[in-house]
Protein backbone atom coordinates (compact mmCIF):
# COMPACT_ATOMS: atom_id res chain seq x y z
CA UNK A 1 0.00 0.00 0.00
CA UNK A 2 2.87 2.33 0.84
CA UNK A 3 4.46 1.56 -2.54
CA UNK A 4 1.38 2.67 -4.46
CA UNK A 5 1.08 5.82 -2.32
CA UNK A 6 4.73 6.64 -3.02
CA UNK A 7 4.13 6.13 -6.74
CA UNK A 8 1.28 8.63 -6.71
CA UNK A 9 3.36 11.14 -4.77
CA UNK A 10 6.24 10.68 -7.25
CA UNK A 11 3.84 11.39 -10.10
CA UNK A 12 2.73 14.64 -8.42
CA UNK A 13 6.35 15.60 -7.71
CA UNK A 14 7.18 14.88 -11.36
CA UNK A 15 4.53 17.32 -12.53
CA UNK A 16 5.83 19.86 -10.03
CA UNK A 17 9.41 19.42 -11.27
CA UNK A 18 8.36 19.85 -14.90
CA UNK A 19 6.53 23.07 -14.02
CA UNK A 20 9.53 24.46 -12.15
CA UNK A 21 11.92 23.46 -14.97
CA UNK A 22 9.72 25.34 -17.46
CA UNK A 23 9.80 28.46 -15.28
CA UNK A 24 13.59 28.22 -14.84
CA UNK A 25 14.07 27.74 -18.59
CA UNK A 26 12.09 30.90 -19.28
CA UNK A 27 14.29 32.78 -16.81
CA UNK A 28 17.47 31.54 -18.54
CA UNK A 29 16.19 32.62 -21.94
CA UNK A 30 15.46 36.10 -20.57
CA UNK A 31 18.99 36.35 -19.17
CA UNK A 32 20.60 35.21 -22.45
CA UNK A 33 18.67 37.88 -24.36
CA UNK A 34 20.29 40.54 -22.19
CA UNK A 35 23.90 39.84 -23.48
CA UNK A 36 25.27 43.15 -24.95
CA UNK A 37 26.35 43.48 -28.58
CA UNK A 38 30.15 43.30 -29.16
CA UNK A 39 31.77 44.94 -32.21
CA UNK A 40 34.58 43.25 -34.20
CA UNK A 41 37.10 45.57 -32.51
CA UNK A 42 36.17 44.23 -29.13
CA UNK A 43 34.22 47.29 -28.04
CA UNK A 44 30.84 46.97 -26.62
CA UNK A 45 28.45 48.95 -28.73
CA UNK A 46 25.58 50.63 -26.99
CA UNK A 47 22.28 49.03 -27.83
CA UNK A 48 19.66 51.03 -29.66
CA UNK A 49 17.27 53.11 -27.58
CA UNK A 50 14.42 50.67 -28.25
CA UNK A 51 16.63 47.77 -27.19
CA UNK A 52 17.49 49.57 -23.94
CA UNK A 53 13.82 50.01 -23.21
CA UNK A 54 13.10 46.37 -23.97
CA UNK A 55 16.08 45.30 -21.87
CA UNK A 56 14.87 47.33 -18.92
CA UNK A 57 11.47 45.75 -19.24
CA UNK A 58 13.05 42.28 -19.34
CA UNK A 59 15.18 43.16 -16.29
CA UNK A 60 12.09 44.21 -14.39
CA UNK A 61 10.32 41.08 -15.54
CA UNK A 62 13.30 38.90 -14.62
CA UNK A 63 13.56 40.45 -11.17
CA UNK A 64 9.91 39.70 -10.62
CA UNK A 65 9.88 36.22 -12.11
CA UNK A 66 13.20 35.36 -10.51
CA UNK A 67 11.28 34.95 -7.28
CA UNK A 68 8.44 33.05 -8.95
CA UNK A 69 10.07 29.60 -8.83
CA UNK A 70 10.63 29.89 -5.06
CA UNK A 71 7.05 31.03 -4.48
CA UNK A 72 5.64 28.36 -6.76
CA UNK A 73 7.85 25.71 -5.20
CA UNK A 74 6.67 26.62 -1.71
CA UNK A 75 3.02 26.58 -2.74
CA UNK A 76 3.33 23.24 -4.48
CA UNK A 77 5.28 21.70 -1.62
CA UNK A 78 2.64 22.84 0.84
CA UNK A 79 -0.10 21.46 -1.42
CA UNK A 80 1.63 18.08 -1.64
CA UNK A 81 2.56 17.74 2.03
CA UNK A 82 -0.42 19.37 3.72
CA UNK A 83 -3.35 18.32 1.57
CA UNK A 84 -4.80 15.88 4.08
CA UNK A 85 -7.99 15.44 2.07
CA UNK A 86 -6.11 14.23 -1.01
CA UNK A 87 -3.94 11.95 1.09
CA UNK A 88 -7.03 10.50 2.78
CA UNK A 89 -8.64 9.78 -0.60
CA UNK A 90 -5.51 7.99 -1.83
CA UNK A 91 -5.32 6.00 1.40
CA UNK A 92 -8.97 4.95 1.19
CA UNK A 93 -8.57 3.87 -2.45
CA UNK A 94 -5.51 1.82 -1.57
CA UNK A 95 -7.28 0.17 1.37
CA UNK A 96 -10.27 -0.79 -0.79
CA UNK A 97 -8.02 -2.12 -3.53
CA UNK A 98 -6.05 -4.21 -1.05
CA UNK A 99 -9.22 -5.58 0.55
CA UNK A 100 -10.60 -6.69 -2.81
CA UNK A 101 -7.25 -8.21 -3.72
CA UNK A 102 -7.13 -10.13 -0.44
CA UNK A 103 -10.64 -11.53 -1.00
CA UNK A 104 -9.74 -12.61 -4.52
CA UNK A 105 -6.61 -14.34 -3.25
CA UNK A 106 -8.60 -16.15 -0.55
CA UNK A 107 -11.14 -17.45 -3.06
CA UNK A 108 -8.36 -18.48 -5.44
CA UNK A 109 -6.55 -20.38 -2.68
CA UNK A 110 -9.79 -22.07 -1.64
CA UNK A 111 -10.47 -23.15 -5.21
CA UNK A 112 -6.95 -24.51 -5.54
CA UNK A 113 -7.43 -26.61 -2.39
CA UNK A 114 -10.76 -27.94 -3.66
CA UNK A 115 -9.22 -28.79 -7.03
CA UNK A 116 -6.67 -31.02 -5.29
CA UNK A 117 -9.39 -33.20 -3.75
CA UNK A 118 -9.82 -36.34 -5.93
CA UNK A 119 -13.19 -36.35 -7.68
CA UNK A 120 -14.20 -32.90 -6.42
CA UNK A 121 -15.98 -30.70 -8.99
CA UNK A 122 -14.54 -27.36 -9.97
CA UNK A 123 -15.59 -24.65 -7.55
CA UNK A 124 -16.30 -22.06 -10.22
CA UNK A 125 -15.37 -23.56 -13.60
CA UNK A 126 -14.79 -21.05 -16.41
CA UNK A 127 -16.00 -18.14 -14.28
CA UNK A 128 -14.38 -15.04 -12.94
CA UNK A 129 -14.46 -15.53 -9.18
CA UNK A 130 -13.68 -11.83 -8.68
CA UNK A 131 -17.12 -10.78 -9.91
CA UNK A 132 -18.76 -12.50 -6.93
CA UNK A 133 -16.90 -10.14 -4.62
CA UNK A 134 -18.11 -6.95 -6.27
CA UNK A 135 -21.56 -5.58 -5.49
CA UNK A 136 -24.02 -4.53 -8.23
CA UNK A 137 -24.68 -1.21 -6.48
CA UNK A 138 -22.27 1.68 -6.12
CA UNK A 139 -20.79 2.86 -2.83
CA UNK A 140 -22.34 6.27 -3.37
CA UNK A 141 -25.77 4.62 -3.39
CA UNK A 142 -25.20 2.91 -0.02
CA UNK A 143 -23.44 5.37 2.31
CA UNK A 144 -25.08 3.98 5.47
CA UNK A 145 -24.32 0.73 7.25
CA UNK A 146 -27.02 -1.74 8.28
CA UNK A 147 -27.85 -1.30 11.98
CA UNK A 148 -27.01 -4.25 14.20
CA UNK A 149 -30.59 -4.30 15.43
CA UNK A 150 -31.97 -4.71 11.91
CA UNK A 151 -33.95 -7.93 11.31
CA UNK A 152 -35.96 -9.22 8.38
CA UNK A 153 -39.37 -10.57 9.45
CA UNK A 154 -39.74 -14.37 9.15
CA UNK A 155 -42.95 -14.06 7.14
CA UNK A 156 -41.17 -12.46 4.15
CA UNK A 157 -40.90 -15.11 1.44
CA UNK A 158 -37.71 -15.65 -0.51
CA UNK A 159 -38.27 -14.86 -4.18
CA UNK A 160 -37.44 -17.71 -6.58
CA UNK A 161 -38.62 -16.20 -9.85
CA UNK A 162 -41.98 -18.01 -10.00
CA UNK A 163 -44.27 -15.41 -8.44
CA UNK A 164 -45.25 -11.80 -9.10
CA UNK A 165 -42.08 -9.64 -8.87
CA UNK A 166 -44.02 -6.47 -8.07
CA UNK A 167 -45.70 -8.23 -5.16
CA UNK A 168 -42.29 -9.25 -3.85
CA UNK A 169 -40.96 -5.68 -4.11
CA UNK A 170 -43.94 -4.34 -2.15
CA UNK A 171 -43.54 -6.93 0.63
CA UNK A 172 -39.77 -6.45 0.73
CA UNK A 173 -39.92 -2.64 1.02
CA UNK A 174 -42.62 -2.89 3.68
CA UNK A 175 -40.52 -5.33 5.70
CA UNK A 176 -37.42 -3.12 5.54
CA UNK A 177 -39.31 0.02 6.53
CA UNK A 178 -40.81 -1.88 9.46
CA UNK A 179 -37.46 -1.59 11.22
CA UNK A 180 -36.46 1.47 13.19
CA UNK A 181 -34.55 3.17 10.37
CA UNK A 182 -34.05 6.81 9.52
CA UNK A 183 -35.22 8.11 6.18
CA UNK A 184 -31.63 8.34 5.01
CA UNK A 185 -30.81 4.73 5.99
CA UNK A 186 -33.70 3.09 4.11
CA UNK A 187 -32.23 3.26 0.54
CA UNK A 188 -28.91 1.79 1.70
CA UNK A 189 -30.55 -1.12 3.52
CA UNK A 190 -32.93 -1.82 0.62
CA UNK A 191 -30.01 -2.24 -1.76
CA UNK A 192 -27.72 -4.15 0.60
CA UNK A 193 -30.32 -6.72 1.70
CA UNK A 194 -32.10 -7.23 -1.62
CA UNK A 195 -29.92 -10.08 -2.88
CA UNK A 196 -30.34 -12.02 0.36
CA UNK A 197 -34.02 -12.50 -0.41
CA UNK A 198 -33.50 -14.18 -3.78
CA UNK A 199 -32.88 -17.80 -4.79
CA UNK A 200 -32.86 -19.85 -7.97
CA UNK A 201 -33.01 -17.99 -11.25
CA UNK A 202 -33.63 -14.67 -9.50
CA UNK A 203 -30.39 -15.00 -7.55
CA UNK A 204 -28.53 -15.98 -10.72
CA UNK A 205 -29.84 -12.83 -12.40
CA UNK A 206 -28.77 -10.72 -9.43
CA UNK A 207 -25.25 -12.21 -9.37
CA UNK A 208 -24.76 -11.40 -13.06
CA UNK A 209 -25.50 -7.68 -12.73
CA UNK A 210 -22.42 -5.59 -13.65
CA UNK A 211 -20.45 -4.35 -10.66
CA UNK A 212 -21.50 -0.92 -9.35
CA UNK A 213 -24.07 -0.55 -12.15
CA UNK A 214 -27.03 0.27 -9.88
CA UNK A 215 -27.28 3.81 -8.55
CA UNK A 216 -30.62 3.65 -6.66
CA UNK A 217 -33.02 1.04 -5.31
CA UNK A 218 -35.65 2.34 -7.73
CA UNK A 219 -33.34 1.35 -10.58
CA UNK A 220 -32.79 -2.08 -9.02
CA UNK A 221 -36.54 -2.63 -8.57
CA UNK A 222 -37.26 -1.53 -12.12
CA UNK A 223 -34.72 -3.93 -13.61
CA UNK A 224 -35.92 -6.73 -11.34
CA UNK A 225 -39.60 -6.35 -12.28
CA UNK A 226 -38.79 -5.97 -15.98
CA UNK A 227 -36.85 -9.23 -16.06
CA UNK A 228 -39.25 -11.30 -13.92
CA UNK A 229 -42.61 -9.95 -15.01
CA UNK A 230 -44.97 -12.69 -16.14
CA UNK A 231 -43.39 -15.30 -13.85
Coordinates of C-alpha atoms in Angstrom, one line a residue:
X1 CA 0.0 0.0 0.0
X2 CA 2.9 2.3 0.8
X3 CA 4.5 1.6 -2.5
X4 CA 1.4 2.7 -4.5
X5 CA 1.1 5.8 -2.3
X6 CA 4.7 6.6 -3.0
X7 CA 4.1 6.1 -6.7
X8 CA 1.3 8.6 -6.7
X9 CA 3.4 11.1 -4.8
X10 CA 6.2 10.7 -7.2
X11 CA 3.8 11.4 -10.1
X12 CA 2.7 14.6 -8.4
X13 CA 6.3 15.6 -7.7
X14 CA 7.2 14.9 -11.4
X15 CA 4.5 17.3 -12.5
X16 CA 5.8 19.9 -10.0
X17 CA 9.4 19.4 -11.3
X18 CA 8.4 19.9 -14.9
X19 CA 6.5 23.1 -14.0
X20 CA 9.5 24.5 -12.2
X21 CA 11.9 23.5 -15.0
X22 CA 9.7 25.3 -17.5
X23 CA 9.8 28.5 -15.3
X24 CA 13.6 28.2 -14.8
X25 CA 14.1 27.7 -18.6
X26 CA 12.1 30.9 -19.3
X27 CA 14.3 32.8 -16.8
X28 CA 17.5 31.5 -18.5
X29 CA 16.2 32.6 -21.9
X30 CA 15.5 36.1 -20.6
X31 CA 19.0 36.4 -19.2
X32 CA 20.6 35.2 -22.4
X33 CA 18.7 37.9 -24.4
X34 CA 20.3 40.5 -22.2
X35 CA 23.9 39.8 -23.5
X36 CA 25.3 43.2 -24.9
X37 CA 26.4 43.5 -28.6
X38 CA 30.2 43.3 -29.2
X39 CA 31.8 44.9 -32.2
X40 CA 34.6 43.2 -34.2
X41 CA 37.1 45.6 -32.5
X42 CA 36.2 44.2 -29.1
X43 CA 34.2 47.3 -28.0
X44 CA 30.8 47.0 -26.6
X45 CA 28.4 49.0 -28.7
X46 CA 25.6 50.6 -27.0
X47 CA 22.3 49.0 -27.8
X48 CA 19.7 51.0 -29.7
X49 CA 17.3 53.1 -27.6
X50 CA 14.4 50.7 -28.3
X51 CA 16.6 47.8 -27.2
X52 CA 17.5 49.6 -23.9
X53 CA 13.8 50.0 -23.2
X54 CA 13.1 46.4 -24.0
X55 CA 16.1 45.3 -21.9
X56 CA 14.9 47.3 -18.9
X57 CA 11.5 45.7 -19.2
X58 CA 13.0 42.3 -19.3
X59 CA 15.2 43.2 -16.3
X60 CA 12.1 44.2 -14.4
X61 CA 10.3 41.1 -15.5
X62 CA 13.3 38.9 -14.6
X63 CA 13.6 40.5 -11.2
X64 CA 9.9 39.7 -10.6
X65 CA 9.9 36.2 -12.1
X66 CA 13.2 35.4 -10.5
X67 CA 11.3 35.0 -7.3
X68 CA 8.4 33.0 -8.9
X69 CA 10.1 29.6 -8.8
X70 CA 10.6 29.9 -5.1
X71 CA 7.0 31.0 -4.5
X72 CA 5.6 28.4 -6.8
X73 CA 7.9 25.7 -5.2
X74 CA 6.7 26.6 -1.7
X75 CA 3.0 26.6 -2.7
X76 CA 3.3 23.2 -4.5
X77 CA 5.3 21.7 -1.6
X78 CA 2.6 22.8 0.8
X79 CA -0.1 21.5 -1.4
X80 CA 1.6 18.1 -1.6
X81 CA 2.6 17.7 2.0
X82 CA -0.4 19.4 3.7
X83 CA -3.4 18.3 1.6
X84 CA -4.8 15.9 4.1
X85 CA -8.0 15.4 2.1
X86 CA -6.1 14.2 -1.0
X87 CA -3.9 11.9 1.1
X88 CA -7.0 10.5 2.8
X89 CA -8.6 9.8 -0.6
X90 CA -5.5 8.0 -1.8
X91 CA -5.3 6.0 1.4
X92 CA -9.0 5.0 1.2
X93 CA -8.6 3.9 -2.4
X94 CA -5.5 1.8 -1.6
X95 CA -7.3 0.2 1.4
X96 CA -10.3 -0.8 -0.8
X97 CA -8.0 -2.1 -3.5
X98 CA -6.0 -4.2 -1.1
X99 CA -9.2 -5.6 0.6
X100 CA -10.6 -6.7 -2.8
X101 CA -7.2 -8.2 -3.7
X102 CA -7.1 -10.1 -0.4
X103 CA -10.6 -11.5 -1.0
X104 CA -9.7 -12.6 -4.5
X105 CA -6.6 -14.3 -3.3
X106 CA -8.6 -16.2 -0.5
X107 CA -11.1 -17.4 -3.1
X108 CA -8.4 -18.5 -5.4
X109 CA -6.6 -20.4 -2.7
X110 CA -9.8 -22.1 -1.6
X111 CA -10.5 -23.2 -5.2
X112 CA -7.0 -24.5 -5.5
X113 CA -7.4 -26.6 -2.4
X114 CA -10.8 -27.9 -3.7
X115 CA -9.2 -28.8 -7.0
X116 CA -6.7 -31.0 -5.3
X117 CA -9.4 -33.2 -3.8
X118 CA -9.8 -36.3 -5.9
X119 CA -13.2 -36.4 -7.7
X120 CA -14.2 -32.9 -6.4
X121 CA -16.0 -30.7 -9.0
X122 CA -14.5 -27.4 -10.0
X123 CA -15.6 -24.7 -7.5
X124 CA -16.3 -22.1 -10.2
X125 CA -15.4 -23.6 -13.6
X126 CA -14.8 -21.0 -16.4
X127 CA -16.0 -18.1 -14.3
X128 CA -14.4 -15.0 -12.9
X129 CA -14.5 -15.5 -9.2
X130 CA -13.7 -11.8 -8.7
X131 CA -17.1 -10.8 -9.9
X132 CA -18.8 -12.5 -6.9
X133 CA -16.9 -10.1 -4.6
X134 CA -18.1 -7.0 -6.3
X135 CA -21.6 -5.6 -5.5
X136 CA -24.0 -4.5 -8.2
X137 CA -24.7 -1.2 -6.5
X138 CA -22.3 1.7 -6.1
X139 CA -20.8 2.9 -2.8
X140 CA -22.3 6.3 -3.4
X141 CA -25.8 4.6 -3.4
X142 CA -25.2 2.9 0.0
X143 CA -23.4 5.4 2.3
X144 CA -25.1 4.0 5.5
X145 CA -24.3 0.7 7.2
X146 CA -27.0 -1.7 8.3
X147 CA -27.8 -1.3 12.0
X148 CA -27.0 -4.3 14.2
X149 CA -30.6 -4.3 15.4
X150 CA -32.0 -4.7 11.9
X151 CA -34.0 -7.9 11.3
X152 CA -36.0 -9.2 8.4
X153 CA -39.4 -10.6 9.4
X154 CA -39.7 -14.4 9.2
X155 CA -43.0 -14.1 7.1
X156 CA -41.2 -12.5 4.2
X157 CA -40.9 -15.1 1.4
X158 CA -37.7 -15.6 -0.5
X159 CA -38.3 -14.9 -4.2
X160 CA -37.4 -17.7 -6.6
X161 CA -38.6 -16.2 -9.8
X162 CA -42.0 -18.0 -10.0
X163 CA -44.3 -15.4 -8.4
X164 CA -45.2 -11.8 -9.1
X165 CA -42.1 -9.6 -8.9
X166 CA -44.0 -6.5 -8.1
X167 CA -45.7 -8.2 -5.2
X168 CA -42.3 -9.3 -3.9
X169 CA -41.0 -5.7 -4.1
X170 CA -43.9 -4.3 -2.1
X171 CA -43.5 -6.9 0.6
X172 CA -39.8 -6.4 0.7
X173 CA -39.9 -2.6 1.0
X174 CA -42.6 -2.9 3.7
X175 CA -40.5 -5.3 5.7
X176 CA -37.4 -3.1 5.5
X177 CA -39.3 0.0 6.5
X178 CA -40.8 -1.9 9.5
X179 CA -37.5 -1.6 11.2
X180 CA -36.5 1.5 13.2
X181 CA -34.6 3.2 10.4
X182 CA -34.0 6.8 9.5
X183 CA -35.2 8.1 6.2
X184 CA -31.6 8.3 5.0
X185 CA -30.8 4.7 6.0
X186 CA -33.7 3.1 4.1
X187 CA -32.2 3.3 0.5
X188 CA -28.9 1.8 1.7
X189 CA -30.6 -1.1 3.5
X190 CA -32.9 -1.8 0.6
X191 CA -30.0 -2.2 -1.8
X192 CA -27.7 -4.2 0.6
X193 CA -30.3 -6.7 1.7
X194 CA -32.1 -7.2 -1.6
X195 CA -29.9 -10.1 -2.9
X196 CA -30.3 -12.0 0.4
X197 CA -34.0 -12.5 -0.4
X198 CA -33.5 -14.2 -3.8
X199 CA -32.9 -17.8 -4.8
X200 CA -32.9 -19.9 -8.0
X201 CA -33.0 -18.0 -11.3
X202 CA -33.6 -14.7 -9.5
X203 CA -30.4 -15.0 -7.6
X204 CA -28.5 -16.0 -10.7
X205 CA -29.8 -12.8 -12.4
X206 CA -28.8 -10.7 -9.4
X207 CA -25.2 -12.2 -9.4
X208 CA -24.8 -11.4 -13.1
X209 CA -25.5 -7.7 -12.7
X210 CA -22.4 -5.6 -13.6
X211 CA -20.5 -4.4 -10.7
X212 CA -21.5 -0.9 -9.3
X213 CA -24.1 -0.6 -12.2
X214 CA -27.0 0.3 -9.9
X215 CA -27.3 3.8 -8.5
X216 CA -30.6 3.7 -6.7
X217 CA -33.0 1.0 -5.3
X218 CA -35.6 2.3 -7.7
X219 CA -33.3 1.4 -10.6
X220 CA -32.8 -2.1 -9.0
X221 CA -36.5 -2.6 -8.6
X222 CA -37.3 -1.5 -12.1
X223 CA -34.7 -3.9 -13.6
X224 CA -35.9 -6.7 -11.3
X225 CA -39.6 -6.4 -12.3
X226 CA -38.8 -6.0 -16.0
X227 CA -36.9 -9.2 -16.1
X228 CA -39.2 -11.3 -13.9
X229 CA -42.6 -9.9 -15.0
X230 CA -45.0 -12.7 -16.1
X231 CA -43.4 -15.3 -13.9

